Coordinates of C-alpha atoms (C1' of nucleotides) in Angstrom, one line a residue:
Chain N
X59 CA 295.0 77.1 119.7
X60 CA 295.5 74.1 121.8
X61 CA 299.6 74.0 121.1
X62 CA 299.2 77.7 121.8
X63 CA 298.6 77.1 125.3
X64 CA 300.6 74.4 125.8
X65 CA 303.2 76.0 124.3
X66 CA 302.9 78.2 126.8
X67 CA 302.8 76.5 129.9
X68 CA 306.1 75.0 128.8
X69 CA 307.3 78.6 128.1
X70 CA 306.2 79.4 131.6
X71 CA 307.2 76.4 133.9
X72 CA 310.8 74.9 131.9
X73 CA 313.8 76.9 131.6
X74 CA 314.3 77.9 127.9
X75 CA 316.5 75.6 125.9
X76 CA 319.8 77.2 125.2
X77 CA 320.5 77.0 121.4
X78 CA 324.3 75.7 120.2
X79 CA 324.7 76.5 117.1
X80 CA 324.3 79.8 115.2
X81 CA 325.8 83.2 116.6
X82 CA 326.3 84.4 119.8
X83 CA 322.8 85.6 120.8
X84 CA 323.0 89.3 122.1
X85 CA 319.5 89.1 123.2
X86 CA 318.0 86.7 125.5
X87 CA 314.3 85.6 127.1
X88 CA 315.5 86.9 130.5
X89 CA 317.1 90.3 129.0
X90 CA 313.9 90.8 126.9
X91 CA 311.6 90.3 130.1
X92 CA 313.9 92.3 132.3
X93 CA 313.7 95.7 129.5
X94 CA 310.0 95.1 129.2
X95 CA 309.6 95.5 133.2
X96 CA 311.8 98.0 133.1
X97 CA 309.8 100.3 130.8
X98 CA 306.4 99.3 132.1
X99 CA 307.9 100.7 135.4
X100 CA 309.0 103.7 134.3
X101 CA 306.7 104.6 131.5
X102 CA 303.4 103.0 132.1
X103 CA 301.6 100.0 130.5
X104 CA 300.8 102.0 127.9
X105 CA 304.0 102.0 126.5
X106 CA 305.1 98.8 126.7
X107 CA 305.1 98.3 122.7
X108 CA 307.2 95.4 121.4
X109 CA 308.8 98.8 119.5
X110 CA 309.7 100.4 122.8
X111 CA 311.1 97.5 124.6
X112 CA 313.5 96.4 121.6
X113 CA 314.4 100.4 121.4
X114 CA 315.8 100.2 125.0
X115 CA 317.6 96.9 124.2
X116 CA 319.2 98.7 120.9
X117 CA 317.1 96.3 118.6
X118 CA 314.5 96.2 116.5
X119 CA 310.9 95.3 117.6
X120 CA 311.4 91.8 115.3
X121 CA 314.4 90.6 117.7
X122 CA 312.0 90.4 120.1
X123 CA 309.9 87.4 118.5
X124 CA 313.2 84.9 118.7
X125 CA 312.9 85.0 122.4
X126 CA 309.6 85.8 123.0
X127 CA 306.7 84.0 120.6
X128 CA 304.4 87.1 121.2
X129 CA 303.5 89.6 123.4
X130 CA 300.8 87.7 125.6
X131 CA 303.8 85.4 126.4
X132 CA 305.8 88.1 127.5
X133 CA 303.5 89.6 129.7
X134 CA 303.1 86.4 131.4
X135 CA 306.8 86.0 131.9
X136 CA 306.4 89.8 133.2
X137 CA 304.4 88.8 135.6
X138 CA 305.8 85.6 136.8
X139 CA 309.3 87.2 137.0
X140 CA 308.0 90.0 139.6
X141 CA 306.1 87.2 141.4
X142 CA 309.9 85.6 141.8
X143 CA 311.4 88.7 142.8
X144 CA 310.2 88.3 146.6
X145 CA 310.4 84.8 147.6
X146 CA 309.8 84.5 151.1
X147 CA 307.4 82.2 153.1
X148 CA 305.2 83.4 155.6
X149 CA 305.8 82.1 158.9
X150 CA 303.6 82.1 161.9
X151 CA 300.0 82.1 163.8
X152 CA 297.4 82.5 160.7
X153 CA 296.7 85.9 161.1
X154 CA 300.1 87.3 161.2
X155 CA 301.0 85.1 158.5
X156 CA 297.8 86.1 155.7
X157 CA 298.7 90.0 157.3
X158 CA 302.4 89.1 155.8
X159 CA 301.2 87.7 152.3
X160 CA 298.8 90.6 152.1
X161 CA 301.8 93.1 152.6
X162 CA 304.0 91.8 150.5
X163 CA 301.5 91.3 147.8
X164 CA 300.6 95.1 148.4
X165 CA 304.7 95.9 148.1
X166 CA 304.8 93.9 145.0
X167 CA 301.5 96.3 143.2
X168 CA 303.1 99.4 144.4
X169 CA 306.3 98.4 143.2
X170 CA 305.2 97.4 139.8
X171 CA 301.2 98.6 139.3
X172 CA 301.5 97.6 136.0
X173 CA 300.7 94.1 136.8
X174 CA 296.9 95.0 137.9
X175 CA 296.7 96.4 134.3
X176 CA 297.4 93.1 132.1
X177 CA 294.5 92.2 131.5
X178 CA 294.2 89.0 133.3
X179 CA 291.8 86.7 131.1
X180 CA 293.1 83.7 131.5
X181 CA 296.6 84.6 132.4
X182 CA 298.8 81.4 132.3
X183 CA 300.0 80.9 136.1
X184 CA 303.4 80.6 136.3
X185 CA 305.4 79.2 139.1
X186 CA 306.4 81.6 141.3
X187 CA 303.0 82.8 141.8
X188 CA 301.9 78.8 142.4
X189 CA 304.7 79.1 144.6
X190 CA 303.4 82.0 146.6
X191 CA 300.2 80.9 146.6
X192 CA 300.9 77.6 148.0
X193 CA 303.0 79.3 151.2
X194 CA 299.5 81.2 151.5
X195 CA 297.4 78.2 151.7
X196 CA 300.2 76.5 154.2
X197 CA 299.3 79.5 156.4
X198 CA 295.4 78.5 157.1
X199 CA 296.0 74.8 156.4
X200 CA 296.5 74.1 160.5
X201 CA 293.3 75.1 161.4
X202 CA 291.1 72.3 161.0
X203 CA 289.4 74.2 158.1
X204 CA 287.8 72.3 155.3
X205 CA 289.5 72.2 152.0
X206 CA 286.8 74.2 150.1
X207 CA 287.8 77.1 153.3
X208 CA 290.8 77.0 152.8
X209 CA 290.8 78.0 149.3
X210 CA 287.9 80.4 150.6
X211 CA 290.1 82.1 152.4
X212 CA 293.1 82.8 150.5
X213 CA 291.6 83.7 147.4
X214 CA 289.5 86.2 150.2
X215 CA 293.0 87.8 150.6
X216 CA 294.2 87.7 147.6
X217 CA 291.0 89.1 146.1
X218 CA 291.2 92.3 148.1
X219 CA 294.8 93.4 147.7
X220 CA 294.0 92.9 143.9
X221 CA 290.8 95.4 144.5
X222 CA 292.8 97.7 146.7
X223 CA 295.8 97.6 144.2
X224 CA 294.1 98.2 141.2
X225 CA 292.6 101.6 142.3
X226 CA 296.2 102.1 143.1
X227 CA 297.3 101.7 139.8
X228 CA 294.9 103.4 137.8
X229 CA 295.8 106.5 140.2
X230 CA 299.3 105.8 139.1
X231 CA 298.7 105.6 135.6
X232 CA 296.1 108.8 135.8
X233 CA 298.5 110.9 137.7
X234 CA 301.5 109.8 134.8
X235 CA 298.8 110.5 131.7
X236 CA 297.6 113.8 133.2
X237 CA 300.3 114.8 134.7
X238 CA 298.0 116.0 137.6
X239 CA 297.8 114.8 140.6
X240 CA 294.3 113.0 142.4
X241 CA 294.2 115.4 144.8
X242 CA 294.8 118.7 142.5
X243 CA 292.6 116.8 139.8
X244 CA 289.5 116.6 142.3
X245 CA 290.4 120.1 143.5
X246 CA 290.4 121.9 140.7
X247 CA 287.1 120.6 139.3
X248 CA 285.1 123.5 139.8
X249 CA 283.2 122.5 136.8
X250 CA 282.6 119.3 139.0
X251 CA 281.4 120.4 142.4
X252 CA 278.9 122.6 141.2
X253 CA 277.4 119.6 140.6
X254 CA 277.2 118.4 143.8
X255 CA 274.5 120.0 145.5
X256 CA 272.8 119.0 149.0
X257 CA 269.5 118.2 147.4
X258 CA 271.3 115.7 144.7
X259 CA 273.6 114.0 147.1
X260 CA 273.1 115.2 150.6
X261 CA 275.6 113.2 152.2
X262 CA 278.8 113.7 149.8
X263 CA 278.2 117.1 149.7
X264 CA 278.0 116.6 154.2
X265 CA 280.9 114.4 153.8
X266 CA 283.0 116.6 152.1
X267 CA 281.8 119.8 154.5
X268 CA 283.0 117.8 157.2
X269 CA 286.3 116.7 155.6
X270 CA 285.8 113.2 155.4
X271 CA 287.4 113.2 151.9
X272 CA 290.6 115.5 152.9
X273 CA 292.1 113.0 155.1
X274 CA 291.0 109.6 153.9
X275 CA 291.8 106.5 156.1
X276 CA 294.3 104.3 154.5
X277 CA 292.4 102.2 152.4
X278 CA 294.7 98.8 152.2
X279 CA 295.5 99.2 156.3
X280 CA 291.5 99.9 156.7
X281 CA 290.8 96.9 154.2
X282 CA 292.7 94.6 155.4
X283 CA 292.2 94.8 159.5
X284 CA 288.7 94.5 158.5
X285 CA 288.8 91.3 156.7
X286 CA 290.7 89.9 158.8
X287 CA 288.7 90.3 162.0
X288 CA 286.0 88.8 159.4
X289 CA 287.7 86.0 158.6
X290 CA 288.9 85.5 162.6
X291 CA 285.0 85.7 163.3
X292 CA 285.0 83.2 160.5
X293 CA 287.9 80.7 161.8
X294 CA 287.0 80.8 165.5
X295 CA 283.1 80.1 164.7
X296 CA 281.6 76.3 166.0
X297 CA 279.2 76.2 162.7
X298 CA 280.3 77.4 159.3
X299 CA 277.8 77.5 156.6
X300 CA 279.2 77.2 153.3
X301 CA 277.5 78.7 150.2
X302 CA 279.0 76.9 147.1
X303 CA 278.9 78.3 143.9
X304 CA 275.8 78.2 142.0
X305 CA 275.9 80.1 139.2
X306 CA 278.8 79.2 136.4
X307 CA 280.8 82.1 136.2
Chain K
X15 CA 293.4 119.1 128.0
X16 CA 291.8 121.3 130.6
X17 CA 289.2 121.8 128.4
X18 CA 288.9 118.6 127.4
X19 CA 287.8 117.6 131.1
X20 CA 285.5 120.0 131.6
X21 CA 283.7 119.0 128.8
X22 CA 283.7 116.0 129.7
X23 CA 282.4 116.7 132.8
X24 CA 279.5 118.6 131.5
X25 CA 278.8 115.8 128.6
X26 CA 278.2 113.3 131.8
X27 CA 276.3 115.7 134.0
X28 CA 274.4 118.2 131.6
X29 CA 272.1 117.2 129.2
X30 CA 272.6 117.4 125.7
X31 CA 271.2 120.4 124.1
X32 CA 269.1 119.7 120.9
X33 CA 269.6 121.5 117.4
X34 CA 267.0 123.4 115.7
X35 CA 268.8 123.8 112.8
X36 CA 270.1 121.1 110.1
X37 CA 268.3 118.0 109.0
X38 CA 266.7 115.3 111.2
X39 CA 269.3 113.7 113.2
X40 CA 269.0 109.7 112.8
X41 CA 270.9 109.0 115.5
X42 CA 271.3 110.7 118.8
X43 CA 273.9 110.3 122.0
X44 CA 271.3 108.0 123.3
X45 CA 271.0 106.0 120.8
X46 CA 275.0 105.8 120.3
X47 CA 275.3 105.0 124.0
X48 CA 272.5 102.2 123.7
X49 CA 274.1 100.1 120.8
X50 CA 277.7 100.7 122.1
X51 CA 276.4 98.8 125.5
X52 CA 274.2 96.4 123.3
X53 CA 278.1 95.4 121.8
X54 CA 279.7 95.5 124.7
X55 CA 277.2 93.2 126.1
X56 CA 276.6 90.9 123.5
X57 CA 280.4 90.7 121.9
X58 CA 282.5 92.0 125.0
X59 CA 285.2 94.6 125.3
X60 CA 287.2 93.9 122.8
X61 CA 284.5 94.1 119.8
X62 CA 283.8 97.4 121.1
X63 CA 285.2 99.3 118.4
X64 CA 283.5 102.9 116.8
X65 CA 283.0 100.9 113.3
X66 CA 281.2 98.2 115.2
X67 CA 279.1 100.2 117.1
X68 CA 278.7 102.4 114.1
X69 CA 277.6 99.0 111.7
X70 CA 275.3 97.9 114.4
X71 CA 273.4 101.1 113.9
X72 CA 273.6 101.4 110.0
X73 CA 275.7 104.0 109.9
X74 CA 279.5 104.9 109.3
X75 CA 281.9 104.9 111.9
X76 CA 282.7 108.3 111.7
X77 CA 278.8 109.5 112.3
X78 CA 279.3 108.5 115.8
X79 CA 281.4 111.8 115.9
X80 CA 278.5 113.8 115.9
X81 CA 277.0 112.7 119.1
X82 CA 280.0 112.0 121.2
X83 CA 283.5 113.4 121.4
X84 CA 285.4 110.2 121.0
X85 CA 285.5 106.9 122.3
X86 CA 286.8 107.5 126.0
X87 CA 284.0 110.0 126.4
X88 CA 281.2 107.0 124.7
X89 CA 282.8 104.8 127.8
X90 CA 282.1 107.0 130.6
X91 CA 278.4 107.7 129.0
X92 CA 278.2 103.8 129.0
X93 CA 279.1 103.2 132.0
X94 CA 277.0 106.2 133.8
X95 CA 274.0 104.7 131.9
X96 CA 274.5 101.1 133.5
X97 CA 274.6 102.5 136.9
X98 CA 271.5 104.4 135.9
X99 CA 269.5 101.3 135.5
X100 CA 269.1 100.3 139.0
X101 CA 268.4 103.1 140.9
X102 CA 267.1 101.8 144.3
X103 CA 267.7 103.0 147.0
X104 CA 269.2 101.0 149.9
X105 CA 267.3 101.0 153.3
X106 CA 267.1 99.2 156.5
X107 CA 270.0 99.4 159.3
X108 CA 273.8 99.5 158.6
X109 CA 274.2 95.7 157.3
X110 CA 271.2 95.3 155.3
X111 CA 271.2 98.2 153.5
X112 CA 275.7 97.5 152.8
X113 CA 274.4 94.2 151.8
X114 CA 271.7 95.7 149.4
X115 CA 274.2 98.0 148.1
X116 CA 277.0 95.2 147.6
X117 CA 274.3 92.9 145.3
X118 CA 272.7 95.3 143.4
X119 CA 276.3 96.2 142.7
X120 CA 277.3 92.2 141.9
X121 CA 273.9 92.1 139.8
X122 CA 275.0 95.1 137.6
X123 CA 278.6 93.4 137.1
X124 CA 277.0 90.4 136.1
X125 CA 274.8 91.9 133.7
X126 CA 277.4 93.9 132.9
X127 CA 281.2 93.0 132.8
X128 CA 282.9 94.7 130.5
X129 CA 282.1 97.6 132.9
X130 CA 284.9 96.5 135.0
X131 CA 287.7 96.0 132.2
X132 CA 287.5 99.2 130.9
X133 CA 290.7 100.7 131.8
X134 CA 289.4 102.9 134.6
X135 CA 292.1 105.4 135.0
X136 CA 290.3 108.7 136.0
X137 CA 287.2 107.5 134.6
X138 CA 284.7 110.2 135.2
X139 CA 282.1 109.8 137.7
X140 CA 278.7 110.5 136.2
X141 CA 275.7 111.4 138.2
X142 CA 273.9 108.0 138.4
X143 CA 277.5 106.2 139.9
X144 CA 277.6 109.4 142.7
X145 CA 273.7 109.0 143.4
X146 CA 274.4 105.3 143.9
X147 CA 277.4 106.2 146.3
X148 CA 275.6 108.7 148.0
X149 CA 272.9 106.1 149.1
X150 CA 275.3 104.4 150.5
X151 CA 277.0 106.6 152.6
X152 CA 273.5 107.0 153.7
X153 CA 273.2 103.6 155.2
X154 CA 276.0 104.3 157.7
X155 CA 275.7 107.7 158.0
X156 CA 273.2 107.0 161.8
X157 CA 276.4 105.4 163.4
X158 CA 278.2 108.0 165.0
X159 CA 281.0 107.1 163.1
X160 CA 283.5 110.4 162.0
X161 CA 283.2 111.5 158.3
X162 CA 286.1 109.3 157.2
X163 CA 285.0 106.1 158.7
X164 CA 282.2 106.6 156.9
X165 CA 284.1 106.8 153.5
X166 CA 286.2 104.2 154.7
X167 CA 283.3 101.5 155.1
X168 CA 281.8 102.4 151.9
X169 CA 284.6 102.5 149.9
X170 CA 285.6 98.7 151.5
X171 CA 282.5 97.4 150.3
X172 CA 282.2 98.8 146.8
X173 CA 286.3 97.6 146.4
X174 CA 285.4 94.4 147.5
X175 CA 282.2 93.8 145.2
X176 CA 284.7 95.7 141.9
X177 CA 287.5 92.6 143.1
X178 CA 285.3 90.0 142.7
X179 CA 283.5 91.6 139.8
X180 CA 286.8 91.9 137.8
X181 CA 287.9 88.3 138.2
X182 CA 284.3 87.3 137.0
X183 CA 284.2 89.6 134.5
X184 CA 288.0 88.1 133.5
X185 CA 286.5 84.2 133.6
X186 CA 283.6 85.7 131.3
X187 CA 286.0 87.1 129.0
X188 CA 288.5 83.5 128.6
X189 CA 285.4 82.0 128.0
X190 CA 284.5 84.1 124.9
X191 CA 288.2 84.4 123.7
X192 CA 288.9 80.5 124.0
X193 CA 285.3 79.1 123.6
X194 CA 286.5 76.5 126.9
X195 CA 284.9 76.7 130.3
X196 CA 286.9 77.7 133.8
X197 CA 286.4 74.2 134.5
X198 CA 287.6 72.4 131.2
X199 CA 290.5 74.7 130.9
X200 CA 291.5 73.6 134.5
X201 CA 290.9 69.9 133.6
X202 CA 292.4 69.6 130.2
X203 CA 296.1 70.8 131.2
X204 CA 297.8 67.8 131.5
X205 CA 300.7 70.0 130.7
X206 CA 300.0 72.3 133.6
X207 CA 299.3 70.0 136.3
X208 CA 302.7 67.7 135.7
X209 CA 304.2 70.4 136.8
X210 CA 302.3 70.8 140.4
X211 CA 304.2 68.0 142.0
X212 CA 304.1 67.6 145.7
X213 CA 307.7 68.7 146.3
X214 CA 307.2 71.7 144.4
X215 CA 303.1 72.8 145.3
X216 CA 302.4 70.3 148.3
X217 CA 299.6 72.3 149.6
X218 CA 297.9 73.2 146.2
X219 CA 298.0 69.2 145.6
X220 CA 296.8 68.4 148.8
X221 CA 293.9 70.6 148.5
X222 CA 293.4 69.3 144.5
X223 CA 293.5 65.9 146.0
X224 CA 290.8 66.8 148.9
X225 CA 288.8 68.0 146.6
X226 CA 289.0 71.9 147.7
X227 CA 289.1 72.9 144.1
X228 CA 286.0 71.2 142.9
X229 CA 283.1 72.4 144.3
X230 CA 284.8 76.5 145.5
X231 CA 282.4 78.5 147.7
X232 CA 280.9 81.0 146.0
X233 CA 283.0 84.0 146.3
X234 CA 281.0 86.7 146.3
X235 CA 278.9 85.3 149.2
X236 CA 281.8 84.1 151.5
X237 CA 283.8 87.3 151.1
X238 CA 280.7 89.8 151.4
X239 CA 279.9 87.7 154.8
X240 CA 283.7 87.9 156.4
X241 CA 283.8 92.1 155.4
X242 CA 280.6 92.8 156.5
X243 CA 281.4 90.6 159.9
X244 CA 284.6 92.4 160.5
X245 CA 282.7 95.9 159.3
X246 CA 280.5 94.9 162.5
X247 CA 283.6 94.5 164.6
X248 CA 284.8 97.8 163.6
X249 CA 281.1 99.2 164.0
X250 CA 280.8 98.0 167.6
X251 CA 283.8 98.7 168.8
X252 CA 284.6 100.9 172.1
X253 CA 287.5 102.8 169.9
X254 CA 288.4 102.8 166.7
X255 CA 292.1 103.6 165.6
X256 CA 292.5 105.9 162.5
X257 CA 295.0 105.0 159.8
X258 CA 295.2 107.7 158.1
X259 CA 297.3 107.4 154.4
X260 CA 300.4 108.2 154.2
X261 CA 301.5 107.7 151.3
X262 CA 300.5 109.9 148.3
X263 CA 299.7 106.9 146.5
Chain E
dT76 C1' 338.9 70.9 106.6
dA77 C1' 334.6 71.7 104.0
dC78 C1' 330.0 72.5 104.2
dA79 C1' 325.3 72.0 105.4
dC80 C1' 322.5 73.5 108.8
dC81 C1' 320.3 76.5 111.9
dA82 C1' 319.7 80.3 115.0
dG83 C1' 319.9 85.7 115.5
dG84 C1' 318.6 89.9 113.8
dT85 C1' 316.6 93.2 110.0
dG86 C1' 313.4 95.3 106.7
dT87 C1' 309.2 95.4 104.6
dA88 C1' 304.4 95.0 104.6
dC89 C1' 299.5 94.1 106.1
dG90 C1' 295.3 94.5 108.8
dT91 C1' 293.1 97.0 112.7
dT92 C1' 292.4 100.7 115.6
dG93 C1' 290.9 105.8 116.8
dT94 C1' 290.1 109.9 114.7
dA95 C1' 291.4 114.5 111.8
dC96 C1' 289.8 116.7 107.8
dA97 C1' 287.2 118.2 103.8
dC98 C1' 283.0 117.7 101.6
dG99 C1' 278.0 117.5 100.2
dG100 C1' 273.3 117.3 101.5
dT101 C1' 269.4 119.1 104.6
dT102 C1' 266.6 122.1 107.3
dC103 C1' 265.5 126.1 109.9
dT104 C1' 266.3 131.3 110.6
dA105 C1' 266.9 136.1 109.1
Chain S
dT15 C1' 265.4 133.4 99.3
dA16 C1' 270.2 133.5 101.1
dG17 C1' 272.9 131.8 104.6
dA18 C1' 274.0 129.5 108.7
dA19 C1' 273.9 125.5 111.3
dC20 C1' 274.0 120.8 111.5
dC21 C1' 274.2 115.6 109.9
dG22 C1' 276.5 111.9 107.8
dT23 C1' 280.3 110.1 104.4
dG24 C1' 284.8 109.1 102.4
dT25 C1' 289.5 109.3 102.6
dA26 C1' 293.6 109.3 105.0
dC27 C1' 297.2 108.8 108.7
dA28 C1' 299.9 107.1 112.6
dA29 C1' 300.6 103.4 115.9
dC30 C1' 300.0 98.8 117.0
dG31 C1' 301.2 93.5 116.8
dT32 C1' 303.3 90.4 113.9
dA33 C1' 303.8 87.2 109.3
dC34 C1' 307.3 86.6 105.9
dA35 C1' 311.5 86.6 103.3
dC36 C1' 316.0 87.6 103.8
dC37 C1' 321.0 87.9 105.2
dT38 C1' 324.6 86.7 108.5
dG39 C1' 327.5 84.2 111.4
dG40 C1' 328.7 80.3 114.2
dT41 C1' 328.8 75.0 115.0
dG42 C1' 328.4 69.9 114.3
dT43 C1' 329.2 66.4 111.1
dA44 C1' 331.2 64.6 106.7

DNA sequence: TACACCAGGTGTACGTTGTACACGGTTCTA
DNA sequence: TAGAACCGTGTACAACGTACACCTGGTGTA
């Protein structure tokens, strides 16, 4: 339990320990990371199988565990190895600089949605997300914010890409499981709609008369210049009130 | 498949017809829907299998059968029933009745939050969730805003309350898993935290150091405030440019 | 040079999950 | 009263993560 975590951490933040005797290894942490993104890419988190990803490696699914001490610990080295792939700092005023984190954030979810599907109970950080994050805090740290703000803030950001992301990704994974696409799916719901009569819900069935579904604003570009006019409202304020955290979780 | 969402659709939106034949039916889809949320709530997600659910009620797992197609089907009756437990509807002008919307949302999560980690993937919307949603519209419908604004502002808030939902509902989950608080599983990393040197996380020490990590603003509170400030923003404005989505995703 | 050691990879097996299928008992309808 | 419709059970299977015992091949030390 305890060693588990630590164990991890080390797993996470030291570069593994290259062995010198025994044979040459044909596998390797970063190979077995690299064909388990690879097949979470192209076939969805549900088949990332410790079967599948020694399959594509030409292995058997028990290689996997000398490299790897489970799949929890792979997924976190999943995860931390996409966080590395984009490794630039945001530069400039505040605002341009959380609209740059927030973009490249959103490139890294649409590049890889599986990440927004781990579940992420207690996911062990690793350190190119630390990394990341810490360029992010830089960003707001000039603004004579409080520490408790600054940490507001960020995680504020942070927060909604996740929200906005995740929607993405289920759609992803929907489209890949059905094979139908969101707009066909919602189309062809006859079976649905009939269901939606003005005296149950008035204003979806106005809303959808007047097209307000057919063309929907973009909902990360929408999102985002919204939260960030908030948080402007927020930063440029003379009095900020700050509600701490009452309740434990 | 097709068939398979249609009935679906009709098991969430058409009540279920009662036999007259065969012998007295001791459970009933209500009842199966009741003690799976009764598990969820009281064991979280992961204990929510068809033999627990099934044990809970004295029966076998297989029983459940009879009331409800299978266990993606149960989840979309359980999670149509939890929206169904609060149905007020929000009044007042634009901001109050958002910010109505937003906590009775929050208050459902928490009471809730294995709702948010089931995987959500073309989860179908029941008729409590879409009386819920079209309250909301409601609220902002008096704005003169065009028919996708109005999707748009909706669809930010209830995003934004599901993001901070999940990452509570993750925290709720670690704690349950690994029997240790957020706070002691922070603290007790000695093994984590060598690793946050200055050189290597100077802002995320700097703000340990301040204290910025010790007493957090509550998240839910600063990050409804900032969306529904730059919502006003948006609201008030002389124009309002459309992004429209682009992509398909 | 001999050999003990150790790491890499395989095959087998177990417990858990959702659920298909066949069966036997129960109650209303024709 | 015969039969149909329905309820709940028991058994069984495939897929999952992974513990365990086992060979194999290479290196450091004797």
């Amino acid at each position: 339990m305890k060693s588990d975590r630590d164990r991890s951490i080390r797993l996470l933040w030291e570069p593994p320990a290259e062995a010198t005797r025994g044979p040459k290894a044909a596998l390797s942490q970063a190979r077995v990371v690299e064909a388990a993104i690879k097949v979470a890419d192209a076939e969805g988190v549900d088949a990332l199988t410790m079967r599948r990803v020694a399959e594509t490696l030409g292995n058997t699914a028990m290689s996997l565990y000398r490299h790897v001490p489970g799949k929890s610990e792979l997924l976190d080295l999943m995860v931390d190895a996409v966080w590395a792939e984009t490794e630039h700092t945001p530069k400039g005023p505040w605002r341009a600089g959380l609209e740059f984190f927030a973009r490249q954030m959103w490139a890294m979810y649409r590049a890889h949605p599986w990440m927004l599907q781990l579940t992420t109970s207690r996911r062990m950080p690793g350190p190119h997300a630390m990394t990341r994050q810490d360029a992010a805090y830089a960003v707001v740290s000039e603004l004579g914010l409080a520490s408790e703000e600054i940490v507001a803030v960020v995680t504020a950001v942070a927060q909604f890409v996740d929200g906005v992301g995740r929607t993405m990704a289920d759609r992803v994974q929907a489209e890949r499981e059905t094979g139908v696409s969101e707009e066909d799916w919602w189309n062809g719901r006859e079976a649905l709609w009939q269901h939606f009569t003005p005296d149950r819900l008035p204003m979806m069935t106005h809303l959808w008369n007047s097209g307000g579904f057919e063309r929907p604003l973009d909902e990360f570009e929408f999102g985002l210049a919204r939260l960030l006019d908030g948080l402007a409202v927020f930063i440029e304020a003379e009095e900020r009130p700050l509600v701490r955290r009452e309740t434990c979780l």
